Short mmCIF file of C-alpha atoms in Angstrom, two decimals:
data_model
loop_
_atom_site.label_atom_id
_atom_site.label_comp_id
_atom_site.label_asym_id
_atom_site.label_seq_id
_atom_site.Cartn_x
_atom_site.Cartn_y
_atom_site.Cartn_z
CA MET A 1 3.19 201.79 197.69
CA PRO A 2 4.88 204.94 199.55
CA GLN A 3 7.70 204.46 202.26
CA SER A 4 7.42 204.44 206.51
CA THR A 5 9.99 205.41 209.01
CA ILE A 6 7.81 204.82 212.10
CA THR A 7 9.60 201.64 213.18
CA THR A 8 7.97 201.14 216.89
CA ALA A 9 4.32 199.80 217.33
CA PRO A 10 1.60 201.88 218.23
CA ASP A 11 0.65 201.75 221.20
CA SER A 12 -2.37 199.01 221.81
CA THR A 13 -5.06 201.64 223.56
CA CYS A 14 -4.27 203.54 219.80
CA GLN A 15 -7.73 203.86 217.23
CA GLN A 16 -5.84 205.60 214.31
CA LEU A 17 -5.43 202.87 211.21
CA ASP A 18 -3.09 205.06 209.14
CA ASP A 19 -0.72 204.63 212.22
CA TRP A 20 -0.55 201.20 212.46
CA LEU A 21 -0.58 201.34 208.71
CA ALA A 22 2.83 203.79 208.99
CA TYR A 23 3.43 201.04 210.49
CA LEU A 24 3.68 198.07 208.76
CA LEU A 25 4.97 199.65 205.33
CA ALA A 26 8.28 200.20 207.76
CA ILE A 27 9.76 196.75 209.79
CA HIS A 28 9.91 194.84 207.22
CA PRO A 29 13.37 195.20 204.95
CA SER A 30 11.16 194.35 201.61
CA GLU A 31 7.90 194.83 200.51
CA ILE A 32 7.63 191.32 198.97
CA ASP A 33 9.54 187.89 200.72
CA MET A 34 8.02 185.04 199.47
CA GLY A 35 8.46 182.05 201.33
CA LEU A 36 5.72 180.99 204.04
CA THR A 37 7.86 179.87 206.60
CA ARG A 38 7.24 183.06 208.99
CA VAL A 39 3.78 184.23 208.66
CA SER A 40 2.76 180.12 209.31
CA GLU A 41 4.54 180.36 212.52
CA VAL A 42 2.53 183.15 213.79
CA ALA A 43 -0.65 182.57 211.95
CA LYS A 44 0.59 178.78 214.24
CA ARG A 45 0.83 181.62 217.26
CA LEU A 46 -2.34 183.29 216.94
CA ASP A 47 -4.08 179.58 215.80
CA LEU A 48 -4.51 180.03 212.04
CA LEU A 49 -3.89 177.06 210.65
CA THR A 50 -7.55 176.64 210.58
CA LEU A 51 -10.59 178.47 210.13
CA ASN A 52 -12.74 175.68 211.71
CA ASP A 53 -15.88 175.11 210.13
CA THR A 54 -15.74 177.89 207.49
CA GLN A 55 -14.93 176.40 203.81
CA VAL A 56 -12.34 178.25 202.47
CA ILE A 57 -12.04 178.84 198.62
CA THR A 58 -8.31 180.01 197.11
CA VAL A 59 -8.17 181.86 194.07
CA ALA A 60 -5.31 182.44 191.55
CA GLY A 61 -4.25 183.42 188.39
CA THR A 62 -3.30 186.11 186.30
CA ASN A 63 -5.67 189.03 186.14
CA GLY A 64 -9.65 188.51 186.56
CA LYS A 65 -9.24 187.24 190.10
CA GLY A 66 -10.85 190.01 192.42
CA THR A 67 -14.10 189.35 189.53
CA THR A 68 -14.42 185.62 190.38
CA CYS A 69 -14.27 186.74 193.51
CA ALA A 70 -16.53 189.18 193.27
CA MET A 71 -19.48 187.60 191.67
CA LEU A 72 -18.87 183.87 194.10
CA GLU A 73 -19.26 185.85 197.22
CA SER A 74 -22.33 187.40 195.59
CA ILE A 75 -23.68 184.32 194.33
CA LEU A 76 -23.17 182.80 197.91
CA ILE A 77 -24.88 185.55 199.67
CA GLU A 78 -27.93 185.14 197.59
CA ALA A 79 -27.74 181.46 199.05
CA GLY A 80 -28.16 182.83 202.26
CA LYS A 81 -24.48 182.09 203.23
CA THR A 82 -22.28 184.73 205.00
CA VAL A 83 -19.31 185.10 203.55
CA GLY A 84 -15.87 186.56 203.79
CA VAL A 85 -13.63 187.36 200.45
CA TYR A 86 -9.44 189.07 201.01
CA SER A 87 -8.74 190.71 198.54
CA SER A 88 -5.73 192.94 197.15
CA PRO A 89 -4.25 195.43 196.56
CA HIS A 90 -6.79 197.91 197.08
CA LEU A 91 -8.06 200.97 196.17
CA LEU A 92 -8.62 204.78 198.08
CA ARG A 93 -9.30 202.39 201.95
CA TYR A 94 -6.90 199.26 203.63
CA ASN A 95 -10.48 198.24 204.82
CA GLU A 96 -11.91 197.24 201.53
CA ARG A 97 -9.08 194.44 201.36
CA VAL A 98 -10.97 192.65 203.82
CA ARG A 99 -14.99 192.49 203.74
CA ILE A 100 -18.25 190.71 205.58
CA ASN A 101 -21.32 190.50 203.25
CA GLN A 102 -19.80 193.09 201.16
CA GLN A 103 -19.62 195.23 204.26
CA ASP A 104 -15.54 196.45 205.00
CA CYS A 105 -14.31 195.44 207.96
CA SER A 106 -14.10 198.88 210.39
CA ASP A 107 -11.41 200.44 211.22
CA ALA A 108 -11.91 199.46 214.57
CA ALA A 109 -11.69 196.11 214.08
CA PHE A 110 -8.81 196.19 212.01
CA ILE A 111 -6.87 197.26 214.97
CA LYS A 112 -8.15 195.10 216.85
CA ALA A 113 -6.69 192.37 214.74
CA PHE A 114 -3.04 194.03 214.37
CA ASN A 115 -2.77 194.07 218.21
CA ALA A 116 -3.03 190.02 218.16
CA ILE A 117 -0.47 189.87 215.13
CA GLU A 118 1.55 192.34 217.10
CA GLN A 119 1.48 190.64 220.65
CA ALA A 120 1.86 187.19 218.55
CA ARG A 121 4.72 188.37 216.17
CA ALA A 122 7.18 188.52 218.72
CA GLU A 123 10.50 188.64 216.70
CA ILE A 124 9.49 187.09 213.51
CA SER A 125 9.38 189.90 210.69
CA LEU A 126 6.74 190.09 208.16
CA THR A 127 5.52 192.08 205.53
CA PHE A 128 3.25 194.84 204.84
CA PHE A 129 1.07 191.33 203.28
CA GLU A 130 1.87 189.26 205.39
CA TYR A 131 -0.16 191.37 208.23
CA ALA A 132 -2.76 191.68 205.74
CA THR A 133 -3.53 187.97 205.34
CA LEU A 134 -2.90 186.97 208.66
CA ALA A 135 -5.39 190.05 209.75
CA GLY A 136 -8.14 189.00 207.12
CA LEU A 137 -7.50 185.54 208.84
CA TYR A 138 -8.27 186.84 212.22
CA LEU A 139 -11.32 188.74 211.67
CA PHE A 140 -12.39 185.82 209.37
CA LYS A 141 -12.66 183.41 211.97
CA GLN A 142 -14.25 185.62 214.36
CA ALA A 143 -17.11 186.08 212.61
CA LYS A 144 -17.73 182.26 212.50
CA LEU A 145 -18.70 182.65 208.17
CA ASP A 146 -19.64 179.55 206.30
CA VAL A 147 -17.10 180.43 203.48
CA ALA A 148 -14.58 182.31 202.80
CA ILE A 149 -12.80 183.11 199.46
CA LEU A 150 -9.05 184.22 199.56
CA GLU A 151 -7.09 186.41 196.13
CA VAL A 152 -3.88 185.33 195.99
CA GLY A 153 -1.67 188.50 195.58
CA LEU A 154 1.67 187.02 193.83
CA GLY A 155 1.86 183.41 192.23
CA GLY A 156 -0.03 181.09 194.66
CA ARG A 157 2.47 178.39 195.61
CA LEU A 158 4.86 180.74 198.28
CA ASP A 159 1.44 183.21 199.11
CA ALA A 160 1.16 184.38 202.47
CA THR A 161 -2.98 183.14 201.55
CA ASN A 162 -1.31 179.46 200.62
CA ILE A 163 -0.49 179.10 204.36
CA ILE A 164 -4.48 177.73 205.49
CA ASP A 165 -5.72 174.43 203.46
CA SER A 166 -8.73 175.25 200.36
CA ALA A 167 -12.02 173.22 199.99
CA ALA A 168 -11.11 173.98 196.22
CA THR A 169 -9.69 176.52 194.51
CA ILE A 170 -9.56 178.31 190.91
CA ILE A 171 -7.04 179.60 188.57
CA THR A 172 -8.27 182.31 186.81
CA SER A 173 -6.03 182.30 184.32
CA ILE A 174 -2.59 182.36 183.13
CA ASP A 175 -0.16 184.57 181.48
CA LEU A 176 2.66 186.70 182.24
CA ASP A 177 3.09 189.09 185.16
CA HIS A 178 6.11 189.58 187.89
CA GLN A 179 8.13 188.09 186.14
CA GLU A 180 10.74 188.57 188.19
CA TYR A 181 9.25 186.67 191.21
CA LEU A 182 7.41 184.37 189.10
CA GLY A 183 9.21 183.60 186.19
CA ASP A 184 9.30 184.25 182.89
CA THR A 185 7.29 181.68 180.72
CA ARG A 186 3.85 179.91 180.87
CA GLU A 187 5.40 176.93 182.60
CA LEU A 188 7.17 177.84 185.20
CA VAL A 189 3.86 180.75 186.26
CA GLY A 190 1.09 177.53 185.59
CA ARG A 191 3.33 175.51 188.56
CA GLU A 192 3.65 179.26 190.95
CA LYS A 193 -0.57 179.16 190.82
CA ALA A 194 -0.44 175.43 190.85
CA GLY A 195 0.52 175.50 194.85
CA ILE A 196 -2.76 176.48 196.16
CA CYS A 197 -4.03 172.49 194.44
CA ARG A 198 -4.90 170.58 197.34
CA SER A 199 -4.95 166.84 198.03
CA GLN A 200 -8.32 164.61 196.78
CA CYS A 201 -10.22 168.88 196.47
CA ILE A 202 -10.79 170.39 193.27
CA CYS A 203 -9.67 173.12 191.41
CA VAL A 204 -12.02 175.40 188.49
CA VAL A 205 -9.66 176.25 185.46
CA GLY A 206 -10.61 179.17 183.90
CA GLU A 207 -7.75 178.96 181.32
CA PRO A 208 -8.38 177.33 178.40
CA ASP A 209 -4.31 176.89 176.95
CA LEU A 210 -3.56 175.37 180.30
CA PRO A 211 0.93 174.91 181.13
CA GLN A 212 1.52 171.09 181.26
CA SER A 213 3.39 172.50 184.69
CA VAL A 214 -0.24 172.82 186.36
CA ILE A 215 -1.82 168.69 184.73
CA ALA A 216 1.70 167.53 186.15
CA TYR A 217 1.59 168.69 190.16
CA ALA A 218 -2.27 168.19 190.30
CA ASN A 219 -1.56 164.85 189.23
CA GLN A 220 1.27 164.57 191.49
CA ILE A 221 -1.13 165.54 194.51
CA ASP A 222 -4.36 163.97 193.13
CA CYS A 223 -6.35 166.91 192.65
CA GLN A 224 -9.71 167.11 190.26
CA LEU A 225 -8.91 169.89 187.41
CA ILE A 226 -11.84 171.14 186.38
CA ARG A 227 -11.02 172.16 183.61
CA VAL A 228 -12.87 175.31 180.87
CA GLY A 229 -13.14 173.73 177.29
CA ASP A 230 -12.58 170.42 178.93
CA ASP A 231 -15.34 169.82 182.01
CA PHE A 232 -17.06 173.15 181.30
CA SER A 233 -18.37 175.53 178.74
CA TYR A 234 -19.99 178.97 178.54
CA GLN A 235 -22.23 180.00 175.17
CA GLN A 236 -23.67 183.74 174.99
CA PHE A 237 -26.65 184.57 173.33
CA ASN A 238 -28.12 188.42 173.11
CA GLU A 239 -30.04 188.37 176.45
CA TYR A 240 -28.70 185.28 178.30
CA TRP A 241 -25.88 182.65 178.65
CA ARG A 242 -25.97 179.47 178.82
CA PHE A 243 -23.59 176.95 181.90
CA THR A 244 -22.31 173.47 180.90
CA SER A 245 -21.46 170.59 182.47
CA GLU A 246 -20.81 166.99 183.40
CA PHE A 247 -22.83 167.36 187.17
CA ALA A 248 -24.70 170.75 185.73
CA GLU A 249 -26.81 172.55 183.07
CA PHE A 250 -28.62 175.88 183.83
CA ASP A 251 -30.13 178.02 180.44
CA GLN A 252 -30.45 181.53 180.30
CA LEU A 253 -28.42 182.60 183.43
CA ALA A 254 -28.53 186.69 183.09
CA LEU A 255 -25.56 187.87 181.37
CA PRO A 256 -23.69 189.22 184.39
CA THR A 257 -21.41 193.00 183.74
CA LEU A 258 -17.96 191.07 185.14
CA PRO A 259 -15.91 188.83 182.64
CA LEU A 260 -18.11 185.92 181.25
CA ALA A 261 -15.54 184.23 181.61
CA ASN A 262 -14.74 184.54 185.38
CA ALA A 263 -18.54 184.44 186.03
CA ALA A 264 -18.67 180.58 184.35
CA SER A 265 -15.58 179.94 186.23
CA ALA A 266 -17.49 180.90 189.41
CA VAL A 267 -20.98 178.58 188.51
CA ALA A 268 -19.11 175.23 187.85
CA LEU A 269 -17.42 175.76 191.26
CA VAL A 270 -21.04 176.70 193.22
CA SER A 271 -22.30 173.42 191.07
CA GLN A 272 -18.96 170.97 192.43
CA LEU A 273 -19.78 172.58 195.87
CA TRP A 274 -22.88 173.50 196.96
CA PRO A 275 -25.34 171.98 194.22
CA GLU A 276 -28.52 172.39 196.26
CA ILE A 277 -28.33 176.44 195.05
CA LYS A 278 -30.72 176.58 192.74
CA PRO A 279 -30.66 178.28 189.06
CA GLN A 280 -32.90 181.56 189.87
CA THR A 281 -29.76 182.40 193.27
CA ILE A 282 -26.70 181.83 190.62
CA SER A 283 -28.33 184.57 188.19
CA GLN A 284 -29.93 186.79 190.82
CA GLY A 285 -25.98 186.68 192.31
CA LEU A 286 -24.28 187.60 189.25
CA ILE A 287 -26.73 190.39 188.20
CA GLN A 288 -25.43 191.73 191.71
CA ALA A 289 -21.74 191.80 191.53
CA THR A 290 -20.01 194.42 191.04
CA LEU A 291 -16.29 195.63 191.32
CA PRO A 292 -15.15 199.20 191.52
CA GLY A 293 -12.28 199.55 188.90
CA ARG A 294 -13.11 196.72 186.45
CA LEU A 295 -14.66 198.67 182.91
CA GLU A 296 -16.40 200.76 186.22
CA ILE A 297 -18.82 203.31 184.30
CA ILE A 298 -18.20 206.49 185.93
CA SER A 299 -20.48 208.63 183.61
CA GLN A 300 -22.41 207.36 180.20
CA LEU A 301 -22.48 211.24 178.41
CA PRO A 302 -19.62 210.65 176.98
CA LEU A 303 -19.49 207.51 178.35
CA VAL A 304 -15.88 206.91 180.75
CA LEU A 305 -15.01 203.66 181.96
CA LEU A 306 -12.07 202.66 184.59
CA ASP A 307 -9.93 199.83 184.23
CA VAL A 308 -6.84 198.45 186.24
CA ALA A 309 -6.01 196.53 183.41
CA HIS A 310 -1.82 196.57 183.60
CA ASN A 311 -0.44 193.54 181.06
CA PRO A 312 -1.17 192.69 177.82
CA HIS A 313 -3.29 189.12 179.13
CA ALA A 314 -5.45 192.36 180.74
CA ALA A 315 -5.16 194.74 177.67
CA LYS A 316 -5.83 191.94 174.98
CA TYR A 317 -9.15 191.36 176.91
CA LEU A 318 -9.60 195.75 177.67
CA ALA A 319 -9.34 196.18 173.70
CA LYS A 320 -11.90 193.43 172.76
CA GLN A 321 -14.67 195.46 175.32
CA LEU A 322 -13.80 198.59 174.03
CA GLN A 323 -14.43 197.31 169.48
CA LYS A 324 -18.20 196.74 171.42
CA HIS A 325 -19.04 200.45 171.69
CA SER A 326 -19.57 202.39 168.73
CA ALA A 327 -17.88 205.43 169.62
CA ALA A 328 -16.94 208.99 167.32
CA ASN A 329 -13.44 208.56 169.15
CA ILE A 330 -12.17 206.10 172.34
CA VAL A 331 -9.72 208.41 174.30
CA ALA A 332 -7.74 206.87 176.81
CA ILE A 333 -5.88 208.22 179.69
CA CYS A 334 -3.48 205.72 180.81
CA GLY A 335 -0.93 206.05 184.22
CA MET A 336 1.62 202.33 184.50
CA LEU A 337 3.90 201.16 186.64
CA LYS A 338 7.22 200.69 184.70
CA ASP A 339 8.08 197.00 185.54
CA LYS A 340 5.06 196.22 183.88
CA ASP A 341 5.57 195.58 179.91
CA ILE A 342 3.93 198.91 179.25
CA GLY A 343 4.86 198.37 175.16
CA GLY A 344 3.02 195.08 175.12
CA VAL A 345 0.00 196.33 176.96
CA PHE A 346 0.12 199.25 173.80
CA THR A 347 0.58 197.06 171.27
CA GLU A 348 -2.42 195.45 172.08
CA LEU A 349 -4.52 198.47 172.50
CA ASP A 350 -3.15 200.56 169.64
CA THR A 351 -5.43 199.89 166.90
CA VAL A 352 -8.55 200.74 169.29
CA ILE A 353 -6.89 203.82 170.87
CA ASN A 354 -7.73 207.50 168.97
CA GLN A 355 -5.55 209.38 171.56
CA TRP A 356 -2.98 208.64 173.88
CA ASN A 357 -2.65 210.90 177.52
CA MET A 358 0.11 209.33 178.99
CA ILE A 359 0.49 210.44 182.83
CA THR A 360 2.96 210.33 185.64
CA LEU A 361 2.12 208.75 188.16
CA ASN A 362 3.30 209.82 191.89
CA THR A 363 4.73 206.53 193.53
CA GLU A 364 8.32 205.40 192.84
CA ARG A 365 7.27 202.56 190.83
CA GLY A 366 5.18 205.03 188.32
CA ALA A 367 6.32 204.97 184.97
CA SER A 368 6.83 209.57 183.64
CA ALA A 369 4.34 210.29 180.85
CA LYS A 370 7.45 210.51 179.29
CA GLN A 371 9.01 207.10 179.09
CA LEU A 372 5.51 206.22 178.45
CA ALA A 373 4.82 208.27 175.23
CA ASP A 374 8.33 207.07 174.31
CA THR A 375 7.87 203.71 174.99
CA TYR A 376 5.16 203.87 172.80
CA LEU A 377 6.33 205.71 170.14
CA ALA A 378 9.07 202.86 170.38
CA GLN A 379 6.34 200.41 168.21
CA SER A 380 7.86 198.99 165.77
CA LYS A 381 3.62 199.17 164.15
CA ILE A 382 2.17 202.54 165.68
CA ASN A 383 -1.20 203.95 164.09
CA GLN A 384 0.51 206.68 162.57
CA SER A 385 -3.18 209.24 163.24
CA VAL A 386 -3.06 208.55 166.95
CA THR A 387 -2.16 211.38 168.75
CA ILE A 388 0.33 211.70 172.20
CA ASN A 389 -0.48 214.17 174.75
CA THR A 390 1.61 214.55 178.51
CA PHE A 391 1.16 215.90 181.90
CA ASP A 392 2.30 215.53 184.83
CA ASP A 393 -1.00 213.91 186.51
CA ILE A 394 -3.97 212.38 186.42
CA ASN A 395 -5.60 216.12 187.00
CA ASN A 396 -4.43 217.99 184.53
CA ALA A 397 -5.15 214.59 181.86
CA TRP A 398 -8.31 214.81 182.89
CA GLN A 399 -9.13 218.46 182.72
CA SER A 400 -8.00 218.47 178.87
CA VAL A 401 -9.79 215.88 177.73
CA LYS A 402 -13.09 217.10 179.31
CA GLN A 403 -12.28 220.15 177.28
CA THR A 404 -11.81 218.76 173.29
CA ILE A 405 -14.58 215.18 174.25
CA SER A 406 -17.87 215.48 172.76
CA PRO A 407 -20.40 213.31 174.08
CA ASP A 408 -20.02 209.99 171.80
CA ASP A 409 -16.52 209.71 172.70
CA VAL A 410 -15.87 206.56 174.83
CA VAL A 411 -12.55 207.59 177.70
CA ILE A 412 -10.69 205.12 179.37
CA VAL A 413 -8.94 205.71 182.28
CA PHE A 414 -6.57 202.78 182.76
CA GLY A 415 -3.08 201.35 183.44
CA SER A 416 -2.32 200.23 186.98
CA PHE A 417 -4.24 199.82 190.77
CA TYR A 418 -2.95 203.47 191.22
CA THR A 419 -4.69 205.25 188.35
CA VAL A 420 -7.81 204.09 188.62
CA ALA A 421 -8.06 205.20 191.96
CA ALA A 422 -6.14 208.57 191.33
CA PHE A 423 -9.12 209.57 189.77
CA LYS A 424 -12.21 208.29 191.59
CA SER A 425 -9.80 211.27 193.96
CA LEU A 426 -10.29 213.48 191.94
CA THR A 427 -14.51 212.58 191.59
#
């Protein structure tokens, strides 16, 4: 995230969202400052600790949060409900972070929210993400939604989204990422994500290998876990899939373009909270659900895909999806942040990719193309027949790739939200 030196709040009459965002980036000493005390106090001053009659769903997980939120949103809108989604990060426009009935909120709406938060916070310092979360809650309360879906930013227990009590929660997956904040074992990460659970509420768990820390905490607070494999299951067929649980059974559901495991978690929650929603409505919602940067198809001949996968868990799923294509070559354009498990990502994709095009990301946290190439070559087992190229930016990489690929090839652009955003800016 770019740094800013603007430390004076924009005038209350300012209508430029970019001015506000520059200010929000500058006013807190660190980008991440885990804890709920400060943000809870400001939320209390704004009367945002509850959203009145709006049902709140909070979604945590190492991967799959965004797609799960998108499918929940689509199903519930298809069922006639007014739905808001708060998500992060954005790809191209800040406005993507808060949407109501699948429409991004306007600059004017955000500016109104920021003015209110700035007045309420007074002496309290807030991070960029805490400001964003409060703005989302402010806009949702103004809209008087039926359902608000909150995507956790980092972990769960100390994430700003956790200041509000949810009617139900979802934990999509648990793996290692952001170890400096969440811990370096799955048990520690699991305990952080379990922090979104609430007493006498349900938590749908899409992670099949559930850490004991999640089970122990749920038992401690009397939260009912609804677990994949134990309480619900799903089975894919050629043109449809089946959802089975103790409380519902849906046959011949439409296959979504987004990951089926996350669809199953969304359906498990919907069938518990809104049992009146019919299978046809669920199917239609799943068909219509999309999310930019998640195996997003940009062109067909050749097939160009964009994916924000940036850790080994996500890379493993990406490799499995790429293997489904009978391509002559699979060509990667990869840019990553230097604090990610770069070697772990390459290990998962090594047998799938025929040509690597490493790029330098234009951000302070970005790894250089040389760092990526060196990390790949340092692996004990590497694909000896693979080609590795390095580029100083994504435009040069794309221009080079375009000159060499054939219509039968597949191009995958991945490694970071920054990478996908940079590519989308080109096109």
